[in-house]
Amino acid sequence: MREGSITALTLAADGIHEDRTTHWIWIKKLKLNPKIDLFWWRLYNNALPSNSLFVNRRISFFSGCPRGCEVVEDKDHIGGRCFKIRKVASLLNNWGLHIPVYECLEDCLGGLQKMLGREGLAANLYCTVLWLVWKSRCKLIYTGKEDSDNSIAANAISFAVQSNFLNFQQDNWDAYQLLLSSHWNPPPPGWIKINVDGALMKNNRARIGGVARDDKGRFLLAFDNPLQHWDAAQTELFAILFLKNVVKEWMFEAQGVIIEGDNRNIINFLQNSVKEWKVSKVIEDSLAFLIDFKQVIFSYSSRLGNKLADMCATMSLERSFLWEDLLENSIPPSFLHCLKEECDDLGIS
Ligand SMILES: [Zn+2]
């Protein structure tokens, strides 16, 4: 009887050990930045100097979260439960980058493992958020001040994109945006988002258009240009390639650019081209202008989220245009109205 229990215990312990090792094997596949990798290894092995660890070691009496969450600061709290993590996640969601939240470290590990591959970037982003939130927590303890939710979220994107995708997004960024929102989402602070669209017209003509905005939804520029009639997909592609004619020098100073269109095939195609470029180090001439940006993300949007770009392509003004401020006489009120509406929806003035 006794022996049996011991065997059962040993088996259970082996099971745990095996589980832990397997988890660690796939976490490595996320290719986290070495510092983030180390943080996760410590979180995973319950080796972070959390308040609950200090109490267990009788170094301190206070086991709560230093942010005043009024619960024990243990690996589950650091692994997803803390309100700071939730606030940062909600910001990322507002920017159109959907990341999950978890109740405990076990759920988190299970969830992240499922995201491996198709949603690898989202998983990487989550791991990065947790690390930055932990760093900010340590800063709070030593300096009394925390990093803002905004700066953590923006930093997390830069880290995740750089460490995993060499300045470009993974091949499945759009799979990562399964929860397509029905409205326009602003880019992260310091980034630019350019929405593009194409429209087929009569008489073998097509038009392409686009709008660039910043993280507050502020207008940066808009353009429209006629094309010979191709098919719908080709037109969408040309709308993106046409950007090389409209991007301005100052745009390269931005943290990055999100190029968003509502044709899933074309966005996939561009994501794949960039992936090939990373391997071959040869980029097609038509895409070479992208190299000057600090980071480029191609993102798929619903038609509703791409409304203003669609408007540019379908306005059918007599001449093609490139507006660089809102004082241009030729800007129709309908465009201004839509721009204002989308800006108002963001709740930022
Ligand atoms: Zn907390």
Short mmCIF file of C-alpha atoms and ligand atoms in Angstrom, two decimals:
data_model
loop_
_atom_site.label_atom_id
_atom_site.label_comp_id
_atom_site.label_asym_id
_atom_site.label_seq_id
_atom_site.Cartn_x
_atom_site.Cartn_y
_atom_site.Cartn_z
CA MET A 1 0.00 0.00 0.00
CA ARG A 2 2.69 2.33 1.09
CA GLU A 3 4.87 1.36 -1.82
CA GLY A 4 1.96 1.90 -4.18
CA SER A 5 1.42 5.42 -2.92
CA ILE A 6 5.06 6.20 -3.35
CA THR A 7 4.98 4.88 -6.92
CA ALA A 8 1.88 6.94 -7.61
CA LEU A 9 3.58 9.97 -6.17
CA THR A 10 6.71 9.36 -8.18
CA LEU A 11 4.62 8.97 -11.33
CA ALA A 12 2.74 12.15 -10.57
CA ALA A 13 5.98 13.99 -9.96
CA ASP A 14 7.35 12.61 -13.23
CA GLY A 15 4.20 13.78 -14.96
CA ILE A 16 4.68 17.28 -13.63
CA HIS A 17 8.30 17.22 -14.61
CA GLU A 18 7.48 16.02 -18.09
CA ASP A 19 4.81 18.68 -18.43
CA ARG A 20 7.23 21.35 -17.38
CA THR A 21 9.89 20.23 -19.80
CA THR A 22 7.42 20.01 -22.69
CA HIS A 23 6.18 23.49 -21.94
CA TRP A 24 9.68 24.82 -21.92
CA ILE A 25 10.44 23.20 -25.27
CA TRP A 26 7.65 25.02 -27.05
CA ILE A 27 8.21 28.32 -25.24
CA LYS A 28 11.65 28.30 -26.88
CA LYS A 29 9.89 28.19 -30.24
CA LEU A 30 8.47 31.65 -29.60
CA LYS A 31 12.02 32.96 -30.11
CA LEU A 32 11.66 35.53 -27.37
CA ASN A 33 14.24 38.21 -26.83
CA PRO A 34 16.87 36.68 -24.46
CA LYS A 35 15.85 38.95 -21.55
CA ILE A 36 12.19 38.04 -21.98
CA ASP A 37 13.14 34.39 -22.33
CA LEU A 38 14.96 34.54 -19.00
CA PHE A 39 12.01 36.28 -17.33
CA TRP A 40 9.70 33.49 -18.54
CA TRP A 41 12.04 30.80 -17.40
CA ARG A 42 12.01 32.34 -13.94
CA LEU A 43 8.23 32.82 -13.93
CA TYR A 44 7.82 29.25 -15.12
CA ASN A 45 10.05 27.92 -12.36
CA ASN A 46 8.46 30.15 -9.73
CA ALA A 47 11.78 31.87 -9.25
CA LEU A 48 10.80 35.53 -9.63
CA PRO A 49 11.34 37.63 -6.50
CA SER A 50 7.62 38.19 -6.01
CA ASN A 51 6.09 39.29 -2.73
CA SER A 52 4.62 35.82 -2.12
CA LEU A 53 8.05 34.25 -2.61
CA PHE A 54 9.50 36.65 -0.02
CA VAL A 55 6.78 35.70 2.45
CA ASN A 56 7.39 31.99 1.84
CA ARG A 57 11.05 32.53 2.54
CA ARG A 58 10.16 34.58 5.60
CA ILE A 59 11.90 37.64 4.27
CA SER A 60 8.74 39.73 4.41
CA PHE A 61 5.16 39.74 5.73
CA PHE A 62 3.46 41.37 2.78
CA SER A 63 2.49 38.99 -0.01
CA GLY A 64 0.15 41.30 -1.95
CA CYS A 65 0.59 42.88 -5.36
CA PRO A 66 2.53 46.14 -4.91
CA ARG A 67 0.04 47.83 -7.25
CA GLY A 68 -2.68 47.46 -4.68
CA CYS A 69 -4.62 44.68 -6.42
CA GLU A 70 -5.33 43.38 -2.89
CA VAL A 71 -4.49 39.80 -3.81
CA VAL A 72 -1.41 37.67 -3.37
CA GLU A 73 1.33 38.39 -5.85
CA ASP A 74 2.14 34.89 -7.02
CA LYS A 75 2.95 33.38 -10.42
CA ASP A 76 -0.73 33.40 -11.43
CA HIS A 77 -0.99 37.09 -10.69
CA ILE A 78 2.18 37.89 -12.62
CA GLY A 79 1.09 35.43 -15.33
CA GLY A 80 -2.11 37.27 -16.23
CA ARG A 81 -4.37 38.24 -13.35
CA CYS A 82 -2.91 41.64 -12.43
CA PHE A 83 -5.10 44.57 -13.52
CA LYS A 84 -2.08 46.27 -15.11
CA ILE A 85 -1.76 43.39 -17.60
CA ARG A 86 -5.47 43.68 -18.37
CA LYS A 87 -5.22 47.42 -18.97
CA VAL A 88 -2.30 47.00 -21.37
CA ALA A 89 -4.10 44.15 -23.16
CA SER A 90 -7.18 46.28 -23.56
CA LEU A 91 -5.10 49.08 -25.11
CA LEU A 92 -3.57 46.61 -27.58
CA ASN A 93 -7.06 45.42 -28.42
CA ASN A 94 -8.11 49.00 -29.10
CA TRP A 95 -5.26 49.27 -31.56
CA GLY A 96 -6.57 46.23 -33.38
CA LEU A 97 -3.97 43.78 -32.04
CA HIS A 98 -5.93 41.14 -30.24
CA ILE A 99 -4.18 39.52 -27.35
CA PRO A 100 -5.81 37.24 -24.81
CA VAL A 101 -5.91 37.51 -21.01
CA TYR A 102 -5.58 34.53 -18.67
CA GLU A 103 -6.72 33.73 -15.17
CA CYS A 104 -3.66 31.74 -14.09
CA LEU A 105 -0.25 30.67 -15.36
CA GLU A 106 -1.48 27.18 -16.22
CA ASP A 107 -4.25 28.56 -18.49
CA CYS A 108 -1.78 30.99 -19.92
CA LEU A 109 0.71 28.27 -20.86
CA GLY A 110 -2.05 26.16 -22.40
CA GLY A 111 -3.40 29.14 -24.31
CA LEU A 112 -0.02 30.29 -25.58
CA GLN A 113 0.86 26.81 -26.76
CA LYS A 114 -2.27 26.74 -28.92
CA MET A 115 -1.25 30.05 -30.46
CA LEU A 116 2.13 28.74 -31.56
CA GLY A 117 2.56 28.93 -35.34
CA ARG A 118 -0.49 30.67 -36.74
CA GLU A 119 -0.73 33.15 -33.92
CA GLY A 120 2.93 33.14 -32.91
CA LEU A 121 3.17 36.89 -32.95
CA ALA A 122 0.23 37.30 -30.57
CA ALA A 123 1.87 34.78 -28.23
CA ASN A 124 5.17 36.62 -28.45
CA LEU A 125 3.38 39.90 -27.80
CA TYR A 126 1.70 38.47 -24.70
CA CYS A 127 5.02 37.21 -23.32
CA THR A 128 6.57 40.61 -23.95
CA VAL A 129 3.69 42.43 -22.23
CA LEU A 130 4.13 40.29 -19.11
CA TRP A 131 7.84 41.02 -19.01
CA LEU A 132 7.35 44.78 -19.42
CA VAL A 133 4.61 44.79 -16.78
CA TRP A 134 6.97 42.96 -14.42
CA LYS A 135 9.79 45.44 -15.15
CA SER A 136 7.41 48.28 -14.47
CA ARG A 137 6.39 46.62 -11.19
CA CYS A 138 10.06 46.49 -10.12
CA LYS A 139 10.45 50.13 -11.11
CA LEU A 140 7.44 50.93 -8.91
CA ILE A 141 9.09 49.23 -5.95
CA TYR A 142 12.41 50.99 -6.35
CA THR A 143 11.35 54.43 -7.60
CA GLY A 144 7.68 54.69 -6.65
CA LYS A 145 6.75 55.26 -10.29
CA GLU A 146 5.40 52.94 -12.97
CA ASP A 147 5.54 52.99 -16.76
CA SER A 148 2.25 54.08 -18.32
CA ASP A 149 -0.04 51.50 -19.92
CA ASN A 150 0.47 53.30 -23.20
CA SER A 151 4.24 53.09 -23.18
CA ILE A 152 4.20 49.43 -22.13
CA ALA A 153 1.80 48.52 -24.94
CA ALA A 154 3.76 50.46 -27.57
CA ASN A 155 7.06 49.03 -26.35
CA ALA A 156 5.65 45.51 -26.41
CA ILE A 157 4.81 45.82 -30.08
CA SER A 158 8.28 47.04 -30.99
CA PHE A 159 9.91 44.24 -29.03
CA ALA A 160 7.65 41.49 -30.34
CA VAL A 161 7.93 42.60 -33.94
CA GLN A 162 11.69 43.09 -33.81
CA SER A 163 12.61 39.93 -31.98
CA ASN A 164 10.43 37.65 -33.99
CA PHE A 165 10.16 39.07 -37.41
CA LEU A 166 13.21 41.15 -38.20
CA ASN A 167 11.26 44.35 -38.61
CA PHE A 168 8.47 42.68 -40.51
CA GLN A 169 5.40 40.81 -39.49
CA GLN A 170 5.03 37.07 -39.59
CA ASP A 171 3.24 35.37 -42.42
CA ASN A 172 0.03 35.09 -40.49
CA TRP A 173 -0.44 38.49 -39.00
CA ASP A 174 -3.94 38.55 -40.41
CA ALA A 175 -4.81 35.21 -38.84
CA TYR A 176 -3.84 36.95 -35.67
CA GLN A 177 -6.60 39.44 -36.23
CA LEU A 178 -9.40 36.97 -36.19
CA LEU A 179 -11.61 39.36 -34.30
CA LEU A 180 -11.88 41.89 -37.09
CA SER A 181 -13.35 45.03 -35.77
CA SER A 182 -16.09 46.87 -37.57
CA HIS A 183 -14.39 50.22 -37.27
CA TRP A 184 -11.05 51.83 -37.87
CA ASN A 185 -8.44 51.23 -35.17
CA PRO A 186 -5.58 53.65 -34.60
CA PRO A 187 -1.97 52.43 -34.75
CA PRO A 188 0.18 52.34 -31.58
CA PRO A 189 1.67 55.66 -30.41
CA GLY A 190 4.44 56.87 -32.67
CA TRP A 191 3.26 54.70 -35.56
CA ILE A 192 1.47 55.61 -38.77
CA LYS A 193 -1.36 53.66 -40.27
CA ILE A 194 -2.01 53.88 -43.99
CA ASN A 195 -5.31 52.48 -45.25
CA VAL A 196 -5.44 51.72 -48.95
CA ASP A 197 -8.15 50.62 -51.31
CA GLY A 198 -8.88 50.13 -54.99
CA ALA A 199 -12.12 50.53 -56.90
CA LEU A 200 -13.10 49.35 -60.36
CA MET A 201 -14.77 52.01 -62.49
CA LYS A 202 -16.47 51.95 -65.87
CA ASN A 203 -14.61 52.13 -69.20
CA ASN A 204 -11.71 49.92 -68.20
CA ARG A 205 -10.60 52.30 -65.54
CA ALA A 206 -9.86 51.76 -61.89
CA ARG A 207 -8.90 54.09 -59.09
CA ILE A 208 -6.72 53.60 -56.08
CA GLY A 209 -6.75 55.66 -52.93
CA GLY A 210 -5.38 55.81 -49.43
CA VAL A 211 -5.25 57.75 -46.18
CA ALA A 212 -2.46 58.01 -43.63
CA ARG A 213 -3.27 58.78 -39.99
CA ASP A 214 -1.45 58.78 -36.67
CA ASP A 215 -2.31 57.12 -33.37
CA LYS A 216 -4.79 59.85 -32.47
CA GLY A 217 -6.61 59.43 -35.76
CA ARG A 218 -5.13 62.69 -37.04
CA PHE A 219 -4.95 63.18 -40.77
CA LEU A 220 -1.47 63.01 -42.30
CA LEU A 221 -2.20 62.67 -46.00
CA ALA A 222 -4.56 61.19 -48.56
CA PHE A 223 -4.20 60.30 -52.20
CA ASP A 224 -6.04 58.99 -55.19
CA ASN A 225 -4.85 57.97 -58.62
CA PRO A 226 -6.38 56.45 -61.75
CA LEU A 227 -5.23 53.14 -63.20
CA GLN A 228 -5.91 51.08 -66.26
CA HIS A 229 -8.55 48.53 -65.43
CA TRP A 230 -7.09 45.31 -64.05
CA ASP A 231 -9.01 43.06 -61.78
CA ALA A 232 -10.08 43.90 -58.26
CA ALA A 233 -7.12 42.16 -56.61
CA GLN A 234 -4.55 43.75 -58.93
CA THR A 235 -6.06 47.12 -58.24
CA GLU A 236 -5.71 46.59 -54.49
CA LEU A 237 -2.10 45.54 -54.95
CA PHE A 238 -1.36 48.62 -57.03
CA ALA A 239 -2.88 50.80 -54.34
CA ILE A 240 -0.18 49.52 -51.98
CA LEU A 241 2.66 49.67 -54.49
CA PHE A 242 1.61 53.21 -55.34
CA LEU A 243 2.56 54.25 -51.80
CA LYS A 244 6.15 54.66 -52.93
CA ASN A 245 4.97 57.76 -54.78
CA VAL A 246 3.31 59.31 -51.77
CA VAL A 247 5.40 58.38 -48.72
CA LYS A 248 7.22 61.34 -47.25
CA GLU A 249 10.68 61.43 -45.77
CA TRP A 250 9.33 62.20 -42.25
CA MET A 251 7.30 59.00 -42.27
CA PHE A 252 10.51 57.00 -41.97
CA GLU A 253 11.03 58.59 -38.56
CA ALA A 254 7.86 56.96 -37.20
CA GLN A 255 8.20 53.88 -34.99
CA GLY A 256 6.67 51.90 -37.80
CA VAL A 257 3.93 51.80 -40.38
CA ILE A 258 0.87 49.60 -40.59
CA ILE A 259 -0.38 49.24 -44.15
CA GLU A 260 -3.96 48.12 -44.08
CA GLY A 261 -6.22 46.91 -46.88
CA ASP A 262 -9.44 44.96 -47.10
CA ASN A 263 -8.33 42.36 -49.66
CA ARG A 264 -7.21 39.33 -47.70
CA ASN A 265 -5.42 37.67 -50.65
CA ILE A 266 -3.34 40.71 -51.40
CA ILE A 267 -2.38 41.21 -47.78
CA ASN A 268 -1.39 37.52 -47.62
CA PHE A 269 0.59 37.88 -50.81
CA LEU A 270 2.55 40.84 -49.46
CA GLN A 271 3.18 39.13 -46.16
CA ASN A 272 4.61 36.18 -48.06
CA SER A 273 6.75 38.38 -50.30
CA VAL A 274 8.27 39.96 -47.24
CA LYS A 275 8.85 36.54 -45.70
CA GLU A 276 10.69 35.42 -48.84
CA TRP A 277 12.66 38.60 -48.80
CA LYS A 278 13.86 37.83 -45.30
CA VAL A 279 15.27 34.54 -46.52
CA SER A 280 16.65 35.56 -49.89
CA LYS A 281 17.67 39.11 -48.90
CA VAL A 282 16.44 40.15 -52.32
CA ILE A 283 13.43 42.37 -52.38
CA GLU A 284 11.43 43.17 -55.46
CA ASP A 285 12.00 46.69 -56.73
CA SER A 286 8.34 47.50 -56.31
CA LEU A 287 8.55 46.79 -52.56
CA ALA A 288 12.02 48.23 -51.96
CA PHE A 289 10.61 51.50 -50.61
CA LEU A 290 9.46 49.61 -47.51
CA ILE A 291 13.02 49.05 -46.35
CA ASP A 292 13.30 52.67 -45.23
CA PHE A 293 10.59 52.24 -42.60
CA LYS A 294 11.68 51.16 -39.13
CA GLN A 295 8.99 48.49 -39.05
CA VAL A 296 6.31 47.49 -41.51
CA ILE A 297 3.20 45.49 -40.78
CA PHE A 298 0.65 44.50 -43.39
CA SER A 299 -2.73 44.14 -41.85
CA TYR A 300 -6.09 43.01 -43.08
CA SER A 301 -9.10 45.12 -42.23
CA SER A 302 -12.84 44.72 -42.64
CA ARG A 303 -14.41 46.95 -45.28
CA LEU A 304 -15.91 49.06 -42.53
CA GLY A 305 -12.49 49.64 -41.02
CA ASN A 306 -11.24 50.74 -44.44
CA LYS A 307 -14.05 53.17 -45.20
CA LEU A 308 -12.00 56.33 -45.63
CA ALA A 309 -9.55 54.72 -48.08
CA ASP A 310 -12.49 53.38 -50.03
CA MET A 311 -13.88 56.88 -50.12
CA CYS A 312 -10.63 58.22 -51.59
CA ALA A 313 -10.73 55.62 -54.37
CA THR A 314 -14.38 56.13 -55.20
CA MET A 315 -14.69 59.90 -54.92
CA SER A 316 -14.00 60.21 -58.64
CA LEU A 317 -12.78 63.74 -58.49
CA GLU A 318 -11.77 65.11 -61.85
CA ARG A 319 -8.09 64.96 -61.13
CA SER A 320 -5.99 62.62 -59.03
CA PHE A 321 -4.93 64.18 -55.73
CA LEU A 322 -2.41 64.17 -52.95
CA TRP A 323 -3.68 66.09 -49.95
CA GLU A 324 -1.18 66.89 -47.26
CA ASP A 325 -3.41 69.01 -45.06
CA LEU A 326 -7.08 69.48 -44.47
CA LEU A 327 -7.11 73.03 -45.84
CA GLU A 328 -7.10 71.84 -49.45
CA ASN A 329 -10.10 73.32 -51.23
CA SER A 330 -10.82 70.15 -53.12
CA ILE A 331 -11.49 68.03 -50.02
CA PRO A 332 -15.22 67.23 -50.07
CA PRO A 333 -17.22 67.64 -46.84
CA SER A 334 -18.15 63.93 -46.89
CA PHE A 335 -14.47 63.03 -46.47
CA LEU A 336 -14.02 65.46 -43.59
CA HIS A 337 -17.19 64.17 -42.00
CA CYS A 338 -16.04 60.53 -42.12
CA LEU A 339 -12.57 61.47 -40.86
CA LYS A 340 -14.05 63.35 -37.92
CA GLU A 341 -16.49 60.57 -37.14
CA GLU A 342 -13.74 57.93 -36.99
CA CYS A 343 -11.64 60.24 -34.85
CA ASP A 344 -14.57 60.89 -32.49
CA ASP A 345 -15.12 57.14 -32.15
CA LEU A 346 -11.65 56.81 -30.68
CA GLY A 347 -12.72 58.96 -27.77
CA ILE A 348 -9.58 61.10 -28.07
CA SER A 349 -9.87 64.81 -28.71
ZN ZN B 1 -1.60 43.37 -9.43
#
